[in-house]
Coordinates of C-alpha atoms in Angstrom, one line a residue:
E1 CA -4.4 1.8 -13.5
I2 CA -4.6 5.4 -12.4
L3 CA -1.9 6.4 -14.8
K4 CA -3.6 4.5 -17.7
R5 CA -6.8 6.5 -17.0
R6 CA -5.0 9.8 -17.0
F7 CA -2.3 9.5 -19.8
H8 CA -2.3 8.3 -23.4
E9 CA -0.8 4.8 -23.9
D10 CA 1.9 6.4 -26.3
L11 CA 3.5 7.9 -23.2
F12 CA 4.2 4.5 -21.6
L13 CA 7.6 3.0 -22.1
N14 CA 8.4 -0.7 -22.2
N15 CA 11.7 -1.1 -20.3
I16 CA 14.5 0.7 -18.5
N17 CA 16.7 0.9 -21.6
E18 CA 13.9 2.7 -23.5
A19 CA 13.5 5.1 -20.6
L20 CA 17.2 5.8 -20.5
S21 CA 17.4 6.6 -24.2
L22 CA 14.4 8.9 -24.2
T23 CA 14.6 10.8 -20.9
E24 CA 17.1 12.9 -19.0
E25 CA 15.4 12.6 -15.6
C26 CA 13.4 10.0 -13.7
I27 CA 10.8 10.1 -10.9
V28 CA 10.4 6.6 -9.4
G29 CA 8.8 5.0 -6.4
S30 CA 10.5 2.7 -4.0
G31 CA 10.2 -1.0 -3.2
W32 CA 11.1 -2.8 0.0
Q33 CA 10.1 -6.3 -1.2
T34 CA 11.0 -5.8 -4.9
D35 CA 14.1 -4.9 -6.9
F36 CA 12.4 -3.1 -9.7
E37 CA 12.6 0.5 -8.4
W38 CA 16.2 -0.1 -7.1
S39 CA 17.3 -1.2 -10.5
I40 CA 15.9 1.9 -12.1
I41 CA 17.7 4.2 -9.6
S42 CA 20.9 2.2 -10.2
E43 CA 20.7 2.5 -13.9
F44 CA 19.9 6.2 -14.0
K45 CA 22.7 6.9 -11.6
R46 CA 25.1 4.8 -13.6
N47 CA 24.2 6.8 -16.7
K48 CA 24.7 10.1 -14.7
K49 CA 21.0 11.1 -15.1
K50 CA 19.0 12.6 -12.3
V51 CA 16.6 10.3 -10.4
T52 CA 14.1 11.4 -7.8
T53 CA 12.3 8.9 -5.5
F54 CA 8.8 9.5 -4.1
L55 CA 8.5 7.8 -0.7
D56 CA 4.8 7.0 -0.3
H57 CA 5.1 4.9 2.8
W58 CA 6.5 5.3 6.3
C59 CA 8.8 2.4 7.0
N60 CA 12.1 0.7 6.0
Y61 CA 13.3 3.8 4.3
K62 CA 17.0 2.9 4.1
D63 CA 16.4 -0.7 3.2
R64 CA 14.5 0.4 0.1
F65 CA 17.9 1.7 -1.3
I66 CA 20.1 -1.3 -0.4
R67 CA 20.4 -4.6 -2.3
N68 CA 23.0 -7.2 -1.6
N69 CA 24.7 -4.7 0.7
I70 CA 25.0 -2.3 -2.2
E71 CA 23.6 1.2 -1.4
C72 CA 22.1 3.2 -4.2
Y73 CA 20.3 6.5 -3.3
P74 CA 18.5 8.9 -5.5
D75 CA 19.5 12.5 -6.1
E76 CA 16.4 13.8 -4.4
I77 CA 13.5 12.5 -2.3
L78 CA 9.9 13.6 -2.3
V79 CA 7.5 12.9 0.5
G80 CA 3.7 13.4 0.8
D81 CA 3.1 14.3 4.5
K82 CA 4.8 15.7 7.6
Y83 CA 5.3 12.2 9.1
A84 CA 7.3 11.0 6.1
L85 CA 9.2 14.2 6.1
D86 CA 10.4 13.8 9.7
I87 CA 11.3 10.1 9.1
A88 CA 13.2 10.8 5.9
S89 CA 15.0 13.8 7.3
N90 CA 16.4 11.6 10.1
C91 CA 17.4 8.8 7.7
F92 CA 19.0 10.8 4.8
E93 CA 21.0 13.7 6.0
N94 CA 22.8 14.4 2.7
I95 CA 19.9 14.0 0.3
P96 CA 17.5 16.9 -0.5
I97 CA 14.0 16.1 0.7
K98 CA 10.9 18.0 -0.4
L99 CA 7.4 17.9 1.0
V100 CA 4.8 17.9 -1.8
Q101 CA 1.3 16.8 -2.5
N102 CA 0.8 13.1 -3.2
P103 CA -1.0 13.1 -6.6
Y104 CA -1.6 9.4 -6.5
F105 CA -3.3 9.6 -3.1
N106 CA -5.3 12.7 -4.1
E107 CA -6.5 11.1 -7.3
L108 CA -7.7 7.9 -5.6
V109 CA -9.4 9.8 -2.8
E110 CA -11.3 12.0 -5.3
S111 CA -12.3 9.0 -7.3
I112 CA -13.5 7.0 -4.3
K113 CA -15.7 9.9 -3.1
S114 CA -17.2 10.3 -6.6
L115 CA -18.3 6.7 -7.1
P116 CA -22.0 6.0 -6.8
L117 CA -21.5 3.3 -4.1
Y118 CA -19.4 5.5 -1.9
N119 CA -22.2 6.2 0.6
S120 CA -24.8 3.6 -0.5
D121 CA -27.0 2.0 2.1
L122 CA -26.6 -1.2 0.1
N123 CA -23.0 -1.6 1.2
D124 CA -22.8 -4.5 3.5
S125 CA -19.3 -5.7 3.0
G126 CA -15.9 -5.2 4.6
L127 CA -12.6 -5.0 2.7
F128 CA -9.4 -6.5 3.9
L129 CA -6.4 -4.7 2.4
S130 CA -3.9 -7.6 2.4
E131 CA -0.1 -7.4 2.4
N132 CA 2.3 -10.1 1.4
L133 CA 3.6 -10.6 4.9
S134 CA 3.8 -14.3 4.7
D135 CA 6.7 -14.0 2.3
N136 CA 8.6 -12.2 5.1
S137 CA 7.8 -14.6 7.9
Y138 CA 11.4 -14.2 9.3
F139 CA 10.5 -10.5 9.9
Y140 CA 6.9 -10.7 11.2
E141 CA 5.4 -12.8 14.0
Y142 CA 2.1 -12.6 12.1
N143 CA 0.9 -12.5 8.5
E144 CA -2.1 -11.8 6.4
L145 CA -3.4 -15.4 6.7
T146 CA -3.3 -15.6 10.5
I147 CA -4.8 -12.1 10.8
I148 CA -7.7 -12.9 8.5
D149 CA -8.3 -16.2 10.3
K150 CA -8.4 -14.3 13.6
I151 CA -10.8 -11.5 12.6
A152 CA -13.2 -13.6 10.6
P153 CA -15.2 -15.0 13.6
I154 CA -15.1 -11.6 15.3
L155 CA -16.7 -10.0 12.3
I156 CA -19.2 -12.8 11.8
N157 CA -20.4 -12.5 15.4
S158 CA -20.5 -8.7 15.3
N159 CA -23.1 -8.7 12.5
F160 CA -21.8 -5.4 11.2
I161 CA -21.0 -6.8 7.8
K162 CA -22.4 -9.8 5.9
R163 CA -19.1 -10.6 4.0
L164 CA -15.4 -9.9 4.0
I165 CA -13.7 -9.4 0.7
I166 CA -9.9 -9.8 0.5
R167 CA -8.0 -7.5 -1.8
P168 CA -4.7 -9.3 -2.4
H169 CA -1.4 -7.5 -2.6
P170 CA -0.1 -7.1 -6.2
S171 CA 2.7 -9.5 -5.3
D172 CA 0.4 -12.2 -3.9
N173 CA -0.4 -15.6 -5.1
V174 CA -4.1 -15.6 -4.6
L175 CA -4.2 -19.4 -4.2
K176 CA -2.7 -19.1 -0.7
Y177 CA -6.1 -17.7 0.5
Q178 CA -8.0 -20.8 -0.7
D179 CA -8.0 -22.6 2.7
L180 CA -9.4 -19.5 4.4
I181 CA -12.1 -19.2 1.8
V182 CA -13.1 -22.8 2.3
K183 CA -13.0 -22.5 6.1
W184 CA -15.1 -19.3 6.3
K185 CA -17.3 -19.9 3.3
P186 CA -19.5 -18.0 2.3
F187 CA -18.3 -15.1 4.5
I188 CA -14.9 -14.6 2.9
S189 CA -14.2 -14.1 -0.8
I190 CA -11.4 -12.7 -3.1
S191 CA -11.8 -9.4 -4.9
N192 CA -11.8 -9.6 -8.7
E193 CA -11.7 -5.8 -9.0
S194 CA -8.5 -4.4 -10.6
L195 CA -9.1 -0.9 -9.3
L196 CA -8.4 -0.1 -5.7
D197 CA -10.7 2.9 -5.5
I198 CA -13.7 0.9 -6.5
D199 CA -13.0 -1.8 -3.9
I200 CA -12.7 0.9 -1.2
A201 CA -15.8 2.8 -2.3
K202 CA -18.0 -0.3 -2.2
A203 CA -17.0 -1.4 1.3
S204 CA -18.6 -0.2 4.5
Y205 CA -15.6 -1.0 6.6
I206 CA -11.9 -1.3 5.8
F207 CA -9.5 -3.7 7.6
G208 CA -5.8 -4.2 7.4
C209 CA -2.5 -4.2 9.3
H210 CA -0.2 -1.5 7.9
S211 CA -1.1 -1.2 4.2
T212 CA -0.6 2.2 2.5
A213 CA -4.1 1.8 1.1
M214 CA -5.5 2.1 4.7
V215 CA -4.3 5.7 4.7
I216 CA -6.0 6.3 1.4
A217 CA -9.3 4.9 2.7
L218 CA -8.9 7.0 5.9
M219 CA -8.4 10.1 3.7
A220 CA -11.6 9.2 1.9
K221 CA -13.5 9.2 5.2
K222 CA -14.0 5.5 5.3
K223 CA -14.2 3.6 8.6
V224 CA -10.7 1.9 8.8
F225 CA -9.8 -0.7 11.4
K226 CA -6.4 -1.8 12.3
C227 CA -6.3 -5.6 13.0
I228 CA -3.3 -5.8 15.2
S229 CA -2.5 -4.0 18.4
D230 CA 0.1 -1.2 18.5
E231 CA 2.2 -3.4 20.8
D232 CA 2.2 -6.4 18.5
A233 CA 2.7 -4.5 15.3
I234 CA 6.3 -4.6 13.9
F235 CA 5.4 -1.2 12.4
N236 CA 2.7 1.3 13.1
L237 CA 1.4 3.7 10.4
P238 CA 1.5 7.3 11.8
Y239 CA -2.3 7.7 11.6
N240 CA -5.1 7.1 14.0
F241 CA -7.2 4.1 13.1
N242 CA -10.0 2.3 14.8
H243 CA -9.3 -1.0 16.4
L244 CA -11.4 -4.2 16.3
D245 CA -12.4 -3.6 19.9
D246 CA -14.1 -0.4 18.8
L247 CA -16.3 -2.4 16.4
V248 CA -17.6 -5.0 18.9
T249 CA -18.2 -2.7 21.9

Protein backbone atom coordinates (compact mmCIF):
# COMPACT_ATOMS: atom_id res chain seq x y z
CA GLU A 1 0.00 0.00 0.00
CA ILE A 2 2.89 2.36 0.74
CA LEU A 3 4.32 1.73 -2.74
CA LYS A 4 0.93 2.24 -4.36
CA ARG A 5 0.64 5.64 -2.72
CA ARG A 6 4.13 6.69 -3.86
CA PHE A 7 4.49 5.24 -7.37
CA HIS A 8 2.33 5.21 -10.50
CA GLU A 9 0.60 1.91 -11.24
CA ASP A 10 2.41 1.65 -14.60
CA LEU A 11 5.60 0.87 -12.66
CA PHE A 12 4.15 -2.28 -11.09
CA LEU A 13 4.96 -5.61 -12.75
CA ASN A 14 2.69 -8.64 -12.73
CA ASN A 15 5.06 -11.58 -12.32
CA ILE A 16 8.68 -12.74 -12.07
CA ASN A 17 9.01 -13.40 -15.80
CA GLU A 18 7.98 -9.84 -16.60
CA ALA A 19 10.46 -8.54 -14.03
CA LEU A 20 13.25 -10.64 -15.52
CA SER A 21 12.60 -9.41 -19.04
CA LEU A 22 12.42 -5.72 -18.14
CA THR A 23 15.10 -5.33 -15.45
CA GLU A 24 18.78 -6.05 -14.93
CA GLU A 25 18.81 -5.86 -11.15
CA CYS A 26 16.39 -6.61 -8.34
CA ILE A 27 15.95 -5.43 -4.74
CA VAL A 28 13.74 -7.80 -2.80
CA GLY A 29 12.73 -8.44 0.78
CA SER A 30 12.95 -11.81 2.51
CA GLY A 31 10.43 -14.29 3.80
CA TRP A 32 10.79 -16.88 6.51
CA GLN A 33 7.28 -18.33 6.21
CA THR A 34 6.79 -17.81 2.44
CA ASP A 35 8.60 -18.90 -0.73
CA PHE A 36 7.86 -15.77 -2.77
CA GLU A 37 11.06 -13.82 -2.11
CA TRP A 38 13.26 -16.94 -2.26
CA SER A 39 11.83 -17.74 -5.70
CA ILE A 40 12.68 -14.25 -6.95
CA ILE A 41 16.24 -14.51 -5.67
CA SER A 42 16.60 -17.93 -7.26
CA GLU A 43 15.31 -16.81 -10.65
CA PHE A 44 17.46 -13.68 -10.83
CA LYS A 45 20.53 -15.66 -9.82
CA ARG A 46 19.74 -18.35 -12.40
CA ASN A 47 19.52 -15.65 -15.05
CA LYS A 48 22.82 -14.14 -13.86
CA LYS A 49 21.23 -10.86 -12.81
CA LYS A 50 22.15 -9.02 -9.64
CA VAL A 51 19.79 -9.37 -6.71
CA THR A 52 19.94 -7.48 -3.43
CA THR A 53 17.94 -8.42 -0.34
CA PHE A 54 16.77 -5.93 2.29
CA LEU A 55 16.56 -7.65 5.67
CA ASP A 56 13.98 -5.73 7.70
CA HIS A 57 13.74 -8.11 10.64
CA TRP A 58 16.18 -9.56 13.16
CA CYS A 59 15.69 -13.31 13.20
CA ASN A 60 16.02 -16.50 11.16
CA TYR A 61 18.38 -14.85 8.70
CA LYS A 62 19.90 -17.98 7.17
CA ASP A 63 16.57 -19.81 7.03
CA ARG A 64 15.20 -17.05 4.80
CA PHE A 65 17.54 -18.20 2.04
CA ILE A 66 17.06 -21.97 2.32
CA ARG A 67 14.20 -23.99 0.85
CA ASN A 68 14.13 -27.79 0.79
CA ASN A 69 17.79 -27.79 1.83
CA ILE A 70 18.69 -25.64 -1.20
CA GLU A 71 20.62 -22.48 -0.33
CA CYS A 72 20.17 -19.42 -2.51
CA TYR A 73 21.76 -16.18 -1.33
CA PRO A 74 21.63 -12.68 -2.85
CA ASP A 75 24.65 -10.84 -4.21
CA GLU A 76 24.27 -8.12 -1.59
CA ILE A 77 22.38 -7.54 1.66
CA LEU A 78 21.00 -4.25 2.98
CA VAL A 79 20.04 -3.72 6.63
CA GLY A 80 18.32 -0.83 8.35
CA ASP A 81 19.91 -0.62 11.82
CA LYS A 82 23.01 -1.51 13.80
CA TYR A 83 21.37 -4.57 15.36
CA ALA A 84 20.61 -6.12 11.99
CA LEU A 85 24.10 -5.24 10.79
CA ASP A 86 25.71 -7.15 13.66
CA ILE A 87 23.47 -10.19 13.20
CA ALA A 88 23.87 -10.30 9.42
CA SER A 89 27.64 -9.85 9.63
CA ASN A 90 27.87 -12.92 11.84
CA CYS A 91 25.62 -14.97 9.55
CA PHE A 92 26.98 -14.07 6.12
CA GLU A 93 30.75 -13.74 6.01
CA ASN A 94 31.06 -13.80 2.21
CA ILE A 95 28.20 -11.48 1.22
CA PRO A 96 28.61 -7.67 1.13
CA ILE A 97 26.39 -6.06 3.75
CA LYS A 98 25.45 -2.37 3.82
CA LEU A 99 23.77 -0.31 6.55
CA VAL A 100 21.21 2.06 4.99
CA GLN A 101 18.10 3.96 5.97
CA ASN A 102 14.92 1.87 5.91
CA PRO A 103 12.64 3.88 3.60
CA TYR A 104 9.61 1.73 4.43
CA PHE A 105 9.98 2.32 8.17
CA ASN A 106 10.66 6.03 7.66
CA GLU A 107 7.63 6.45 5.41
CA LEU A 108 5.31 4.72 7.86
CA VAL A 109 6.60 6.62 10.89
CA GLU A 110 6.18 9.94 9.07
CA SER A 111 2.67 8.99 8.00
CA ILE A 112 1.64 7.83 11.50
CA LYS A 113 2.75 11.09 13.10
CA SER A 114 0.95 13.16 10.47
CA LEU A 115 -2.46 11.54 10.91
CA PRO A 116 -5.11 13.56 12.83
CA LEU A 117 -5.82 10.79 15.34
CA TYR A 118 -2.15 10.33 16.26
CA ASN A 119 -2.39 12.21 19.59
CA SER A 120 -6.15 12.46 19.91
CA ASP A 121 -7.74 12.27 23.35
CA LEU A 122 -10.50 10.26 21.68
CA ASN A 123 -8.22 7.27 21.28
CA ASP A 124 -9.45 4.62 23.71
CA SER A 125 -8.33 1.46 21.96
CA GLY A 126 -5.39 -0.90 21.95
CA LEU A 127 -4.01 -2.57 18.84
CA PHE A 128 -2.68 -6.12 18.84
CA LEU A 129 -0.18 -6.65 16.01
CA SER A 130 -0.71 -10.31 15.31
CA GLU A 131 1.69 -12.83 13.80
CA ASN A 132 0.82 -16.12 12.18
CA LEU A 133 2.55 -18.14 14.89
CA SER A 134 -0.14 -20.82 15.05
CA ASP A 135 0.96 -22.08 11.63
CA ASN A 136 4.36 -22.78 13.19
CA SER A 137 3.20 -24.52 16.37
CA TYR A 138 6.12 -26.93 16.11
CA PHE A 139 8.45 -23.97 16.61
CA TYR A 140 6.67 -21.92 19.27
CA GLU A 141 5.24 -22.89 22.66
CA TYR A 142 2.73 -20.06 22.30
CA ASN A 143 0.80 -18.44 19.48
CA GLU A 144 -1.24 -15.34 18.74
CA LEU A 145 -4.47 -16.96 19.95
CA THR A 146 -3.16 -18.05 23.34
CA ILE A 147 -1.48 -14.68 23.89
CA ILE A 148 -4.62 -12.68 23.06
CA ASP A 149 -6.69 -14.93 25.32
CA LYS A 150 -4.16 -14.35 28.11
CA ILE A 151 -3.97 -10.56 27.85
CA ALA A 152 -7.68 -9.86 27.28
CA PRO A 153 -8.74 -10.15 30.96
CA ILE A 154 -5.65 -8.23 32.08
CA LEU A 155 -6.50 -5.34 29.77
CA ILE A 156 -10.18 -5.40 30.65
CA ASN A 157 -9.42 -5.20 34.37
CA SER A 158 -6.81 -2.48 33.88
CA ASN A 159 -9.38 -0.04 32.40
CA PHE A 160 -6.63 1.58 30.34
CA ILE A 161 -8.42 0.80 27.09
CA LYS A 162 -12.06 0.17 26.23
CA ARG A 163 -11.41 -2.20 23.33
CA LEU A 164 -8.69 -4.28 21.74
CA ILE A 165 -8.45 -4.38 17.96
CA ILE A 166 -6.59 -7.27 16.35
CA ARG A 167 -4.64 -6.50 13.19
CA PRO A 168 -4.18 -9.91 11.51
CA HIS A 169 -0.95 -10.87 9.79
CA PRO A 170 -1.25 -10.72 5.96
CA SER A 171 -0.96 -14.53 5.84
CA ASP A 172 -3.70 -15.03 8.46
CA ASN A 173 -7.08 -16.62 8.01
CA VAL A 174 -9.14 -14.16 10.06
CA LEU A 175 -11.76 -16.81 10.85
CA LYS A 176 -9.37 -18.34 13.39
CA TYR A 177 -10.03 -15.34 15.66
CA GLN A 178 -13.78 -15.90 15.73
CA ASP A 179 -13.84 -17.89 18.98
CA LEU A 180 -11.83 -15.17 20.73
CA ILE A 181 -14.17 -12.48 19.45
CA VAL A 182 -17.19 -14.37 20.75
CA LYS A 183 -15.53 -15.12 24.10
CA TRP A 184 -14.42 -11.54 24.75
CA LYS A 185 -17.23 -9.69 23.02
CA PRO A 186 -17.49 -6.68 22.79
CA PHE A 187 -13.94 -5.96 23.96
CA ILE A 188 -12.17 -7.65 21.04
CA SER A 189 -12.71 -6.98 17.34
CA ILE A 190 -10.83 -7.39 14.05
CA SER A 191 -9.40 -4.44 12.15
CA ASN A 192 -10.85 -3.81 8.72
CA GLU A 193 -8.22 -1.18 7.96
CA SER A 194 -5.87 -2.03 5.10
CA LEU A 195 -3.21 0.50 6.06
CA LEU A 196 -0.90 -0.27 8.98
CA ASP A 197 -0.08 3.38 9.67
CA ILE A 198 -3.74 4.27 10.25
CA ASP A 199 -4.27 1.37 12.67
CA ILE A 200 -1.18 2.35 14.68
CA ALA A 201 -2.06 6.05 14.72
CA LYS A 202 -5.58 5.40 16.05
CA ALA A 203 -4.46 3.22 18.98
CA SER A 204 -3.45 4.48 22.40
CA TYR A 205 -1.49 1.34 23.18
CA ILE A 206 0.21 -1.20 20.92
CA PHE A 207 0.59 -4.88 21.86
CA GLY A 208 2.42 -7.79 20.27
CA CYS A 209 5.04 -10.51 20.60
CA HIS A 210 7.83 -9.91 18.09
CA SER A 211 6.20 -8.27 15.08
CA THR A 212 8.30 -5.88 12.99
CA ALA A 213 5.41 -3.44 13.19
CA MET A 214 6.06 -3.10 16.94
CA VAL A 215 9.38 -1.45 16.08
CA ILE A 216 7.63 0.90 13.65
CA ALA A 217 5.14 1.87 16.37
CA LEU A 218 8.01 2.41 18.82
CA MET A 219 9.79 4.67 16.32
CA ALA A 220 6.54 6.64 16.02
CA LYS A 221 6.66 7.23 19.81
CA LYS A 222 3.70 5.00 20.57
CA LYS A 223 3.42 3.08 23.84
CA VAL A 224 4.33 -0.47 22.81
CA PHE A 225 3.90 -3.48 25.09
CA LYS A 226 5.50 -6.87 24.64
CA CYS A 227 3.06 -9.61 25.67
CA ILE A 228 5.55 -12.37 26.44
CA SER A 229 8.46 -12.39 28.83
CA ASP A 230 12.01 -12.30 27.54
CA GLU A 231 12.53 -15.73 29.08
CA ASP A 232 9.53 -17.31 27.34
CA ALA A 233 10.07 -15.68 23.95
CA ILE A 234 11.63 -17.84 21.27
CA PHE A 235 13.04 -14.61 19.88
CA ASN A 236 13.44 -11.12 21.28
CA LEU A 237 13.44 -7.99 19.16
CA PRO A 238 16.57 -5.94 19.91
CA TYR A 239 14.54 -2.98 21.22
CA ASN A 240 13.28 -2.03 24.67
CA PHE A 241 9.52 -2.42 24.96
CA ASN A 242 7.17 -2.01 27.89
CA HIS A 243 5.78 -5.18 29.46
CA LEU A 244 2.24 -5.86 30.60
CA ASP A 245 3.34 -5.59 34.23
CA ASP A 246 4.21 -1.95 33.51
CA LEU A 247 0.61 -1.32 32.45
CA VAL A 248 -1.11 -2.68 35.53
CA THR A 249 1.26 -1.47 38.25
